[in-house]
Amino acid sequence: MNILGIDTSCDDTSAAVVSDGYHVLSNAVNSQIKVHHPYGGVVPELASREHIRNIVPVVQEALSAAGLKVRDLHGIAVTVGPGLIGSLLVGLYYAKGFAYVNHIPMIGVNHLEGHILSIFLEEKPPRFPFIALTVSGGHTSLYHVKDFGNYTLLGQTLDDAAGEAFDKVAKILDLGYPGGAVMERLSQTGQGDKIPFPRAYLSPESLDFSFSGLKTSVALYVSKWREEEEGKGAVKVADIAASFQEAVIDVLVHKFMMASDKTGVASIVLAGGVACNKRLRERLRDIASERGVEVYYPRPAYCTDNGAMIAASGYHRMIHGERASLSMDVRSKFPIQGYLSITPQNT
Ligand code: KG4
Ligand code: ZN
């Protein structure tokens, strides 16, 4: 069963074709980094316009790379939230038109469910149950995943997402946008224990996260450092980046392990853009192997936003009988729902 998946939730226009929820036949992404780079962050109005410009060629690219025609598709899955409303609307209305004209079923997908299920695009996915940490520019959430469509939220960020903190600190350090990958590269030449930035563990039992205090602490440190220390060379920009990165990783790894202990689940899945971070992967692998926990991460192309994870999620919803109606709307905030009973067909 071939599903076309579309994601336009933020600043990437993505389309992919996935067969039977597991086999990626194509995965096309048009990144808008160049458009937003001068502004140091995503400009929602510009993102919507770029999606409008790119959606048709990106879908065409996904189909031709898969070697398929529209008539070979059995469904179209599209992200309906969470995300930027103007961006989501482009993908959803394109999908509605596509489904209606070509008489194929449409399925609405939660972007975070897409990130969780991205691990099933890899050859050796985990068995259920597992703990998933989706850590990206917009989200930092821990889930107990018992099956396809069965997700319990264990904790989430109370303020900034971890990727957002990487991006904001990169901006403070004049490293450009997006900041995660640049910060990681710079950190390799810095000393991670140079500056003791705060770690927000919250209450001892809490599986929630908070990164805004850390970001403020880095901002205060940097302004003082620029006034007093920068020229002396005792602390380099790379030391600040590395110390920040260790503070984020300490908290992510700690809460991940706590969730595994609390639930007694010994498989964990790291997903979302920040999951590209090699230092995070390494730290997680080390602590997990000490504790007999198995760690899974998708390849970087499936960690950052992509249509393949949406197609995979849509496939599982579809085989459970779910269909979206043409009146479906986008949602900026959207808790992941279990599978719904059969809803009206869109044809
Ligand atoms: O999943 P994603 O592509 O989009 C959202 O759903 O937000 O994640 C993008 C985020 C950005 O904040 C980016 O800075 C971060 O992932 N990121 C990284 C790395 N690569 C991307 N953060 C830390 N280290 C990286 N190597
Ligand atoms: Zn994402």
mmCIF file of C-alpha atoms and ligand atoms in Angstrom:
data_model
loop_
_atom_site.group_PDB
_atom_site.id
_atom_site.type_symbol
_atom_site.label_atom_id
_atom_site.label_comp_id
_atom_site.label_asym_id
_atom_site.label_seq_id
_atom_site.Cartn_x
_atom_site.Cartn_y
_atom_site.Cartn_z
ATOM 1 C CA MET A 1 0.000 0.000 0.000
ATOM 2 C CA ASN A 2 1.678 3.242 -1.168
ATOM 3 C CA ILE A 3 1.021 6.351 0.901
ATOM 4 C CA LEU A 4 2.089 9.858 -0.082
ATOM 5 C CA GLY A 5 3.035 11.796 3.060
ATOM 6 C CA ILE A 6 3.172 15.586 3.237
ATOM 7 C CA ASP A 7 4.565 17.778 5.997
ATOM 8 C CA THR A 8 4.519 21.587 5.898
ATOM 9 C CA SER A 9 4.314 22.170 9.654
ATOM 10 C CA CYS A 10 7.210 24.607 9.932
ATOM 11 C CA ASP A 11 9.902 25.638 7.463
ATOM 12 C CA ASP A 12 10.509 22.485 5.392
ATOM 13 C CA THR A 13 8.256 21.500 2.494
ATOM 14 C CA SER A 14 8.403 17.702 2.562
ATOM 15 C CA ALA A 15 6.763 14.923 0.573
ATOM 16 C CA ALA A 16 7.554 11.207 0.493
ATOM 17 C CA VAL A 17 6.137 7.922 -0.645
ATOM 18 C CA VAL A 18 6.255 5.014 1.805
ATOM 19 C CA SER A 19 5.112 1.494 1.055
ATOM 20 C CA ASP A 20 3.262 -0.439 3.802
ATOM 21 C CA GLY A 21 4.356 2.021 6.497
ATOM 22 C CA TYR A 22 7.984 0.811 6.487
ATOM 23 C CA HIS A 23 9.690 1.044 3.092
ATOM 24 C CA VAL A 24 10.683 4.522 1.982
ATOM 25 C CA LEU A 25 10.397 4.790 -1.805
ATOM 26 C CA SER A 26 11.263 8.495 -1.883
ATOM 27 C CA ASN A 27 11.772 11.373 0.540
ATOM 28 C CA ALA A 28 11.878 14.898 -0.943
ATOM 29 C CA VAL A 29 12.533 17.958 1.222
ATOM 30 C CA ASN A 30 12.798 21.604 0.241
ATOM 31 C CA SER A 31 14.512 23.466 3.065
ATOM 32 C CA GLN A 32 13.786 27.155 3.626
ATOM 33 C CA ILE A 33 16.913 27.833 5.684
ATOM 34 C CA LYS A 34 18.227 30.417 3.190
ATOM 35 C CA VAL A 35 14.945 32.367 3.361
ATOM 36 C CA HIS A 36 14.823 32.570 7.170
ATOM 37 C CA HIS A 37 18.570 32.771 7.866
ATOM 38 C CA PRO A 38 18.797 36.606 7.634
ATOM 39 C CA TYR A 39 16.055 36.939 10.286
ATOM 40 C CA GLY A 40 17.623 34.526 12.786
ATOM 41 C CA GLY A 41 14.461 32.422 13.012
ATOM 42 C CA VAL A 42 11.417 31.236 11.073
ATOM 43 C CA VAL A 43 9.226 34.085 9.773
ATOM 44 C CA PRO A 44 5.748 32.478 9.578
ATOM 45 C CA GLU A 45 4.455 34.630 6.701
ATOM 46 C CA LEU A 46 7.510 33.864 4.564
ATOM 47 C CA ALA A 47 7.270 30.160 5.437
ATOM 48 C CA SER A 48 3.664 29.975 4.128
ATOM 49 C CA ARG A 49 4.592 31.699 0.882
ATOM 50 C CA GLU A 50 7.531 29.357 0.329
ATOM 51 C CA HIS A 51 5.331 26.306 0.965
ATOM 52 C CA ILE A 52 2.882 27.560 -1.680
ATOM 53 C CA ARG A 53 5.748 27.961 -4.127
ATOM 54 C CA ASN A 54 7.312 24.578 -3.364
ATOM 55 C CA ILE A 55 4.528 22.111 -2.625
ATOM 56 C CA VAL A 56 3.780 21.113 -6.238
ATOM 57 C CA PRO A 57 7.421 20.511 -7.315
ATOM 58 C CA VAL A 58 8.234 18.688 -4.065
ATOM 59 C CA VAL A 59 5.295 16.284 -4.494
ATOM 60 C CA GLN A 60 6.266 15.761 -8.136
ATOM 61 C CA GLU A 61 9.829 15.018 -7.038
ATOM 62 C CA ALA A 62 8.591 12.494 -4.446
ATOM 63 C CA LEU A 63 6.467 10.699 -7.034
ATOM 64 C CA SER A 64 9.108 10.604 -9.755
ATOM 65 C CA ALA A 65 11.879 9.499 -7.356
ATOM 66 C CA ALA A 66 9.587 6.656 -6.249
ATOM 67 C CA GLY A 67 8.949 5.806 -9.897
ATOM 68 C CA LEU A 68 5.191 6.021 -9.321
ATOM 69 C CA LYS A 69 2.193 7.709 -10.877
ATOM 70 C CA VAL A 70 -0.709 9.187 -8.942
ATOM 71 C CA ARG A 71 -2.803 6.105 -9.810
ATOM 72 C CA ASP A 72 -0.289 3.949 -7.855
ATOM 73 C CA LEU A 73 -1.111 5.733 -4.601
ATOM 74 C CA HIS A 74 -3.554 4.270 -2.075
ATOM 75 C CA GLY A 75 -3.780 7.266 0.218
ATOM 76 C CA ILE A 76 -2.431 10.687 1.111
ATOM 77 C CA ALA A 77 -1.370 11.511 4.678
ATOM 78 C CA VAL A 78 -0.857 15.102 5.740
ATOM 79 C CA THR A 79 0.265 16.843 8.929
ATOM 80 C CA VAL A 80 -2.626 18.767 10.485
ATOM 81 C CA GLY A 81 -0.809 19.935 13.648
ATOM 82 C CA PRO A 82 0.901 20.981 15.788
ATOM 83 C CA GLY A 83 2.781 23.655 13.878
ATOM 84 C CA LEU A 84 2.497 27.071 12.283
ATOM 85 C CA ILE A 85 -1.095 27.586 11.164
ATOM 86 C CA GLY A 86 -0.262 29.316 7.868
ATOM 87 C CA SER A 87 2.255 26.601 6.966
ATOM 88 C CA LEU A 88 -0.027 23.708 7.945
ATOM 89 C CA LEU A 89 -2.851 25.168 5.841
ATOM 90 C CA VAL A 90 -0.794 24.929 2.647
ATOM 91 C CA GLY A 91 -0.149 21.196 3.102
ATOM 92 C CA LEU A 92 -3.686 20.374 4.215
ATOM 93 C CA TYR A 93 -5.448 22.246 1.410
ATOM 94 C CA TYR A 94 -3.078 20.818 -1.179
ATOM 95 C CA ALA A 95 -3.823 17.321 0.195
ATOM 96 C CA LYS A 96 -7.570 17.958 0.172
ATOM 97 C CA GLY A 97 -7.484 18.988 -3.489
ATOM 98 C CA PHE A 98 -5.216 16.059 -4.367
ATOM 99 C CA ALA A 99 -7.440 13.531 -2.569
ATOM 100 C CA TYR A 100 -10.647 14.925 -4.042
ATOM 101 C CA VAL A 101 -9.459 15.169 -7.637
ATOM 102 C CA ASN A 102 -7.724 11.776 -7.647
ATOM 103 C CA HIS A 103 -10.356 9.927 -5.585
ATOM 104 C CA ILE A 104 -7.952 8.658 -2.956
ATOM 105 C CA PRO A 105 -8.474 8.639 0.817
ATOM 106 C CA MET A 106 -6.874 11.305 2.996
ATOM 107 C CA ILE A 107 -5.591 10.847 6.563
ATOM 108 C CA GLY A 108 -4.728 13.676 8.978
ATOM 109 C CA VAL A 109 -1.564 13.043 11.017
ATOM 110 C CA ASN A 110 -0.148 14.556 14.200
ATOM 111 C CA HIS A 111 3.405 15.789 13.563
ATOM 112 C CA LEU A 112 4.650 14.361 16.877
ATOM 113 C CA GLU A 113 3.217 10.947 16.103
ATOM 114 C CA GLY A 114 5.221 11.215 12.880
ATOM 115 C CA HIS A 115 8.439 11.834 14.838
ATOM 116 C CA ILE A 116 7.711 8.903 17.184
ATOM 117 C CA LEU A 117 7.001 6.488 14.333
ATOM 118 C CA SER A 118 9.972 7.677 12.223
ATOM 119 C CA ILE A 119 11.946 4.839 13.851
ATOM 120 C CA PHE A 120 9.837 2.337 11.864
ATOM 121 C CA LEU A 121 11.437 3.650 8.666
ATOM 122 C CA GLU A 122 14.657 1.983 9.823
ATOM 123 C CA GLU A 123 15.508 -1.647 9.207
ATOM 124 C CA LYS A 124 15.543 -2.707 12.855
ATOM 125 C CA PRO A 125 12.820 -0.868 14.744
ATOM 126 C CA PRO A 126 12.153 -1.581 18.435
ATOM 127 C CA ARG A 127 9.390 -3.825 19.718
ATOM 128 C CA PHE A 128 6.590 -2.273 21.748
ATOM 129 C CA PRO A 129 6.540 -0.941 24.368
ATOM 130 C CA PHE A 130 9.182 1.776 24.222
ATOM 131 C CA ILE A 131 9.817 5.260 25.592
ATOM 132 C CA ALA A 132 10.100 7.988 22.951
ATOM 133 C CA LEU A 133 11.671 11.398 23.420
ATOM 134 C CA THR A 134 10.739 13.792 20.617
ATOM 135 C CA VAL A 135 13.154 16.653 20.836
ATOM 136 C CA SER A 136 12.989 19.327 18.159
ATOM 137 C CA GLY A 137 12.676 23.051 17.515
ATOM 138 C CA GLY A 138 9.081 23.106 18.675
ATOM 139 C CA HIS A 139 8.799 20.189 21.115
ATOM 140 C CA THR A 140 10.433 18.276 23.910
ATOM 141 C CA SER A 141 8.069 15.484 24.966
ATOM 142 C CA LEU A 142 8.391 12.047 26.538
ATOM 143 C CA TYR A 143 5.908 9.324 25.602
ATOM 144 C CA HIS A 144 5.242 5.792 26.752
ATOM 145 C CA VAL A 145 4.460 4.091 23.428
ATOM 146 C CA LYS A 146 2.537 0.837 23.947
ATOM 147 C CA ASP A 147 1.506 0.196 20.344
ATOM 148 C CA PHE A 148 0.715 2.027 17.123
ATOM 149 C CA GLY A 149 -1.906 4.574 18.141
ATOM 150 C CA ASN A 150 -1.355 4.047 21.878
ATOM 151 C CA TYR A 151 0.730 6.867 23.346
ATOM 152 C CA THR A 152 0.806 8.184 26.921
ATOM 153 C CA LEU A 153 2.426 11.582 27.453
ATOM 154 C CA LEU A 154 4.799 11.300 30.437
ATOM 155 C CA GLY A 155 6.288 14.798 30.409
ATOM 156 C CA GLN A 156 6.978 17.805 28.217
ATOM 157 C CA THR A 157 8.683 21.158 28.244
ATOM 158 C CA LEU A 158 7.024 23.843 30.325
ATOM 159 C CA ASP A 159 8.571 26.625 28.220
ATOM 160 C CA ASP A 160 11.209 26.454 25.437
ATOM 161 C CA ALA A 161 11.884 23.306 23.422
ATOM 162 C CA ALA A 162 15.464 21.987 23.519
ATOM 163 C CA GLY A 163 16.028 22.791 19.803
ATOM 164 C CA GLU A 164 14.630 26.271 20.361
ATOM 165 C CA ALA A 165 17.169 26.751 23.193
ATOM 166 C CA PHE A 166 19.982 25.638 20.828
ATOM 167 C CA ASP A 167 18.717 28.120 18.218
ATOM 168 C CA LYS A 168 18.385 30.998 20.701
ATOM 169 C CA VAL A 169 21.811 30.447 22.247
ATOM 170 C CA ALA A 170 23.321 30.248 18.747
ATOM 171 C CA LYS A 171 21.721 33.627 18.059
ATOM 172 C CA ILE A 172 23.156 35.089 21.285
ATOM 173 C CA LEU A 173 26.583 33.827 20.159
ATOM 174 C CA ASP A 174 26.077 35.228 16.602
ATOM 175 C CA LEU A 175 26.312 31.765 15.035
ATOM 176 C CA GLY A 176 23.326 32.110 12.682
ATOM 177 C CA TYR A 177 20.127 30.123 12.195
ATOM 178 C CA PRO A 178 19.343 27.272 12.688
ATOM 179 C CA GLY A 179 21.773 26.875 15.547
ATOM 180 C CA GLY A 180 21.738 23.209 16.570
ATOM 181 C CA ALA A 181 24.184 21.758 14.058
ATOM 182 C CA VAL A 182 26.571 24.773 14.285
ATOM 183 C CA MET A 183 26.563 24.600 18.079
ATOM 184 C CA GLU A 184 27.342 20.890 17.958
ATOM 185 C CA ARG A 185 30.265 21.424 15.589
ATOM 186 C CA LEU A 186 31.674 24.287 17.660
ATOM 187 C CA SER A 187 31.280 22.305 20.890
ATOM 188 C CA GLN A 188 33.735 19.702 19.603
ATOM 189 C CA THR A 189 36.561 22.200 20.146
ATOM 190 C CA GLY A 190 35.262 23.460 23.498
ATOM 191 C CA GLN A 191 35.321 22.290 27.090
ATOM 192 C CA GLY A 192 31.889 21.133 28.249
ATOM 193 C CA ASP A 193 32.676 21.469 31.969
ATOM 194 C CA LYS A 194 34.103 25.000 31.722
ATOM 195 C CA ILE A 195 30.965 26.907 32.801
ATOM 196 C CA PRO A 196 28.499 25.351 35.266
ATOM 197 C CA PHE A 197 25.256 26.428 33.592
ATOM 198 C CA PRO A 198 22.112 25.446 35.551
ATOM 199 C CA ARG A 199 20.267 22.153 34.938
ATOM 200 C CA ALA A 200 16.511 22.373 35.507
ATOM 201 C CA TYR A 201 15.555 18.973 36.895
ATOM 202 C CA LEU A 202 12.361 20.456 38.449
ATOM 203 C CA SER A 203 10.874 18.298 41.238
ATOM 204 C CA PRO A 204 12.541 14.902 41.834
ATOM 205 C CA GLU A 205 9.577 12.999 40.359
ATOM 206 C CA SER A 206 8.948 15.304 37.415
ATOM 207 C CA LEU A 207 9.396 14.152 33.828
ATOM 208 C CA ASP A 208 8.787 17.685 32.536
ATOM 209 C CA PHE A 209 11.501 19.910 31.104
ATOM 210 C CA SER A 210 12.384 23.609 31.253
ATOM 211 C CA PHE A 211 15.064 25.303 29.168
ATOM 212 C CA SER A 212 14.231 29.009 29.419
ATOM 213 C CA GLY A 213 16.242 29.506 32.640
ATOM 214 C CA LEU A 214 19.293 27.946 30.999
ATOM 215 C CA LYS A 215 18.914 30.209 27.969
ATOM 216 C CA THR A 216 18.669 33.308 30.223
ATOM 217 C CA SER A 217 21.669 32.170 32.206
ATOM 218 C CA VAL A 218 23.727 31.831 28.993
ATOM 219 C CA ALA A 219 22.542 35.281 27.813
ATOM 220 C CA LEU A 220 23.612 36.896 31.115
ATOM 221 C CA TYR A 221 26.918 35.042 31.087
ATOM 222 C CA VAL A 222 27.675 36.065 27.496
ATOM 223 C CA SER A 223 26.984 39.759 28.037
ATOM 224 C CA LYS A 224 29.291 39.802 31.079
ATOM 225 C CA TRP A 225 31.903 37.724 29.214
ATOM 226 C CA ARG A 226 31.835 40.140 26.267
ATOM 227 C CA GLU A 227 32.425 43.082 28.615
ATOM 228 C CA GLU A 228 35.126 41.516 30.774
ATOM 229 C CA GLU A 229 36.656 38.328 29.400
ATOM 230 C CA GLU A 230 36.320 37.816 25.658
ATOM 231 C CA GLY A 231 39.659 39.370 24.686
ATOM 232 C CA LYS A 232 41.608 37.490 27.393
ATOM 233 C CA GLY A 233 40.936 34.116 25.770
ATOM 234 C CA ALA A 234 40.529 32.094 28.988
ATOM 235 C CA VAL A 235 36.978 31.156 27.932
ATOM 236 C CA LYS A 236 36.310 30.658 24.216
ATOM 237 C CA VAL A 237 32.968 30.769 22.383
ATOM 238 C CA ALA A 238 33.401 27.021 21.888
ATOM 239 C CA ASP A 239 33.563 26.527 25.683
ATOM 240 C CA ILE A 240 30.258 28.375 26.093
ATOM 241 C CA ALA A 241 28.637 26.303 23.333
ATOM 242 C CA ALA A 242 29.976 23.033 24.765
ATOM 243 C CA SER A 243 28.975 23.925 28.350
ATOM 244 C CA PHE A 244 25.464 24.814 27.180
ATOM 245 C CA GLN A 245 25.215 21.596 25.160
ATOM 246 C CA GLU A 246 26.279 19.466 28.171
ATOM 247 C CA ALA A 247 23.655 21.185 30.354
ATOM 248 C CA VAL A 248 20.896 20.322 27.837
ATOM 249 C CA ILE A 249 22.139 16.761 27.361
ATOM 250 C CA ASP A 250 22.433 16.110 31.129
ATOM 251 C CA VAL A 251 18.750 16.912 31.583
ATOM 252 C CA LEU A 252 17.543 15.030 28.489
ATOM 253 C CA VAL A 253 19.506 11.893 29.398
ATOM 254 C CA HIS A 254 18.457 12.038 33.074
ATOM 255 C CA LYS A 255 14.727 12.351 32.309
ATOM 256 C CA PHE A 256 14.899 9.706 29.589
ATOM 257 C CA MET A 257 16.427 7.205 32.032
ATOM 258 C CA MET A 258 13.963 8.215 34.745
ATOM 259 C CA ALA A 259 11.068 7.502 32.358
ATOM 260 C CA SER A 260 12.553 4.100 31.566
ATOM 261 C CA ASP A 261 12.973 3.302 35.304
ATOM 262 C CA LYS A 262 9.492 4.507 36.233
ATOM 263 C CA THR A 263 7.736 2.490 33.530
ATOM 264 C CA GLY A 264 10.079 -0.503 33.569
ATOM 265 C CA VAL A 265 10.443 -0.160 29.790
ATOM 266 C CA ALA A 266 13.951 -0.983 28.551
ATOM 267 C CA SER A 267 13.764 0.312 24.946
ATOM 268 C CA ILE A 268 14.090 3.994 24.187
ATOM 269 C CA VAL A 269 13.710 5.956 20.961
ATOM 270 C CA LEU A 270 15.229 9.387 20.380
ATOM 271 C CA ALA A 271 13.542 11.378 17.597
ATOM 272 C CA GLY A 272 13.209 14.917 16.206
ATOM 273 C CA GLY A 273 15.815 17.367 14.882
ATOM 274 C CA VAL A 274 17.914 17.491 18.087
ATOM 275 C CA ALA A 275 18.291 13.692 17.820
ATOM 276 C CA CYS A 276 20.852 14.446 15.049
ATOM 277 C CA ASN A 277 23.212 15.601 17.806
ATOM 278 C CA LYS A 278 26.073 13.083 17.958
ATOM 279 C CA ARG A 279 27.149 14.016 21.468
ATOM 280 C CA LEU A 280 23.594 13.403 22.729
ATOM 281 C CA ARG A 281 23.492 10.039 20.927
ATOM 282 C CA GLU A 282 26.860 9.074 22.397
ATOM 283 C CA ARG A 283 25.963 10.072 25.969
ATOM 284 C CA LEU A 284 22.657 8.258 25.718
ATOM 285 C CA ARG A 285 24.272 5.117 24.299
ATOM 286 C CA ASP A 286 26.842 5.042 27.131
ATOM 287 C CA ILE A 287 24.400 5.412 29.986
ATOM 288 C CA ALA A 288 21.851 3.093 28.383
ATOM 289 C CA SER A 289 24.375 0.298 27.894
ATOM 290 C CA GLU A 290 25.422 0.593 31.571
ATOM 291 C CA ARG A 291 21.773 0.070 32.498
ATOM 292 C CA GLY A 292 20.861 -2.594 29.963
ATOM 293 C CA VAL A 293 18.563 -0.253 28.047
ATOM 294 C CA GLU A 294 18.419 -0.437 24.237
ATOM 295 C CA VAL A 295 18.586 2.864 22.359
ATOM 296 C CA TYR A 296 17.184 3.465 18.878
ATOM 297 C CA TYR A 297 17.538 6.554 16.704
ATOM 298 C CA PRO A 298 16.436 7.174 13.144
ATOM 299 C CA ARG A 299 19.026 8.377 10.616
ATOM 300 C CA PRO A 300 19.366 12.215 10.520
ATOM 301 C CA ALA A 301 17.142 12.574 7.401
ATOM 302 C CA TYR A 302 14.294 10.955 9.349
ATOM 303 C CA CYS A 303 15.049 12.941 12.562
ATOM 304 C CA THR A 304 14.461 16.346 10.973
ATOM 305 C CA ASP A 305 11.037 17.084 9.504
ATOM 306 C CA ASN A 306 10.133 14.785 6.623
ATOM 307 C CA GLY A 307 7.132 13.447 4.734
ATOM 308 C CA ALA A 308 8.132 9.791 5.194
ATOM 309 C CA MET A 309 7.277 9.769 8.916
ATOM 310 C CA ILE A 310 3.878 11.272 8.073
ATOM 311 C CA ALA A 311 3.239 8.631 5.390
ATOM 312 C CA ALA A 312 4.173 5.866 7.867
ATOM 313 C CA SER A 313 1.846 7.263 10.552
ATOM 314 C CA GLY A 314 -0.916 7.707 7.963
ATOM 315 C CA TYR A 315 -0.550 4.087 6.838
ATOM 316 C CA HIS A 316 -1.179 2.743 10.346
ATOM 317 C CA ARG A 317 -4.175 5.034 10.803
ATOM 318 C CA MET A 318 -5.504 3.976 7.424
ATOM 319 C CA ILE A 319 -5.274 0.239 8.091
ATOM 320 C CA HIS A 320 -7.208 0.896 11.307
ATOM 321 C CA GLY A 321 -9.991 2.261 9.139
ATOM 322 C CA GLU A 322 -9.381 5.940 9.753
ATOM 323 C CA ARG A 323 -10.177 8.502 7.017
ATOM 324 C CA ALA A 324 -10.250 12.287 7.199
ATOM 325 C CA SER A 325 -13.238 14.216 5.982
ATOM 326 C CA LEU A 326 -12.758 17.153 3.629
ATOM 327 C CA SER A 327 -13.895 19.453 6.456
ATOM 328 C CA MET A 328 -10.803 18.593 8.530
ATOM 329 C CA ASP A 329 -8.927 21.657 9.804
ATOM 330 C CA VAL A 330 -5.397 22.411 11.064
ATOM 331 C CA ARG A 331 -4.523 22.836 14.756
ATOM 332 C CA SER A 332 -1.558 24.767 16.147
ATOM 333 C CA LYS A 333 -1.725 22.719 19.389
ATOM 334 C CA PHE A 334 -2.717 19.121 19.040
ATOM 335 C CA PRO A 335 -2.338 16.275 21.572
ATOM 336 C CA ILE A 336 -1.716 12.912 19.878
ATOM 337 C CA GLN A 337 -4.923 10.915 19.667
ATOM 338 C CA GLY A 338 -5.444 7.173 19.502
ATOM 339 C CA TYR A 339 -7.006 5.699 16.384
ATOM 340 C CA LEU A 340 -10.484 6.984 15.740
ATOM 341 C CA SER A 341 -13.310 4.831 14.569
ATOM 342 C CA ILE A 342 -14.114 5.100 10.879
ATOM 343 C CA THR A 343 -14.992 8.686 9.952
ATOM 344 C CA PRO A 344 -16.815 9.755 6.779
ATOM 345 C CA GLN A 345 -14.988 9.030 3.534
ATOM 346 C CA ASN A 346 -13.738 12.064 1.686
ATOM 347 C CA THR A 347 -15.151 11.044 -1.636
HETATM 348 O O1 KG4 B 1 12.419 18.219 13.908
HETATM 349 P P1 KG4 B 1 12.916 19.500 13.317
HETATM 350 O O2 KG4 B 1 13.498 19.443 11.925
HETATM 351 O O3 KG4 B 1 11.783 20.580 13.268
HETATM 352 C C1 KG4 B 1 10.835 20.774 14.284
HETATM 353 O O4 KG4 B 1 9.843 19.998 14.320
HETATM 354 O O5 KG4 B 1 11.099 21.687 15.100
HETATM 355 O O6 KG4 B 1 13.987 20.096 14.349
HETATM 356 C C2 KG4 B 1 14.699 21.280 14.110
HETATM 357 C C3 KG4 B 1 15.506 21.616 15.360
HETATM 358 C C4 KG4 B 1 16.167 22.987 15.302
HETATM 359 O O7 KG4 B 1 15.902 23.657 16.514
HETATM 360 C C5 KG4 B 1 17.652 22.645 15.147
HETATM 361 O O8 KG4 B 1 18.505 23.619 15.707
HETATM 362 C C6 KG4 B 1 17.738 21.335 15.900
HETATM 363 O O9 KG4 B 1 16.560 20.641 15.541
HETATM 364 N N1 KG4 B 1 18.924 20.555 15.510
HETATM 365 C C7 KG4 B 1 19.934 20.241 16.343
HETATM 366 C C8 KG4 B 1 20.909 19.561 15.566
HETATM 367 N N2 KG4 B 1 20.442 19.469 14.286
HETATM 368 C C9 KG4 B 1 19.213 20.084 14.263
HETATM 369 N N3 KG4 B 1 20.100 20.493 17.649
HETATM 370 C C10 KG4 B 1 21.243 20.048 18.224
HETATM 371 N N4 KG4 B 1 22.226 19.403 17.555
HETATM 372 C C11 KG4 B 1 22.095 19.141 16.235
HETATM 373 N N5 KG4 B 1 23.067 18.492 15.581
HETATM 374 ZN ZN ZN B 2 9.390 18.239 13.723
#
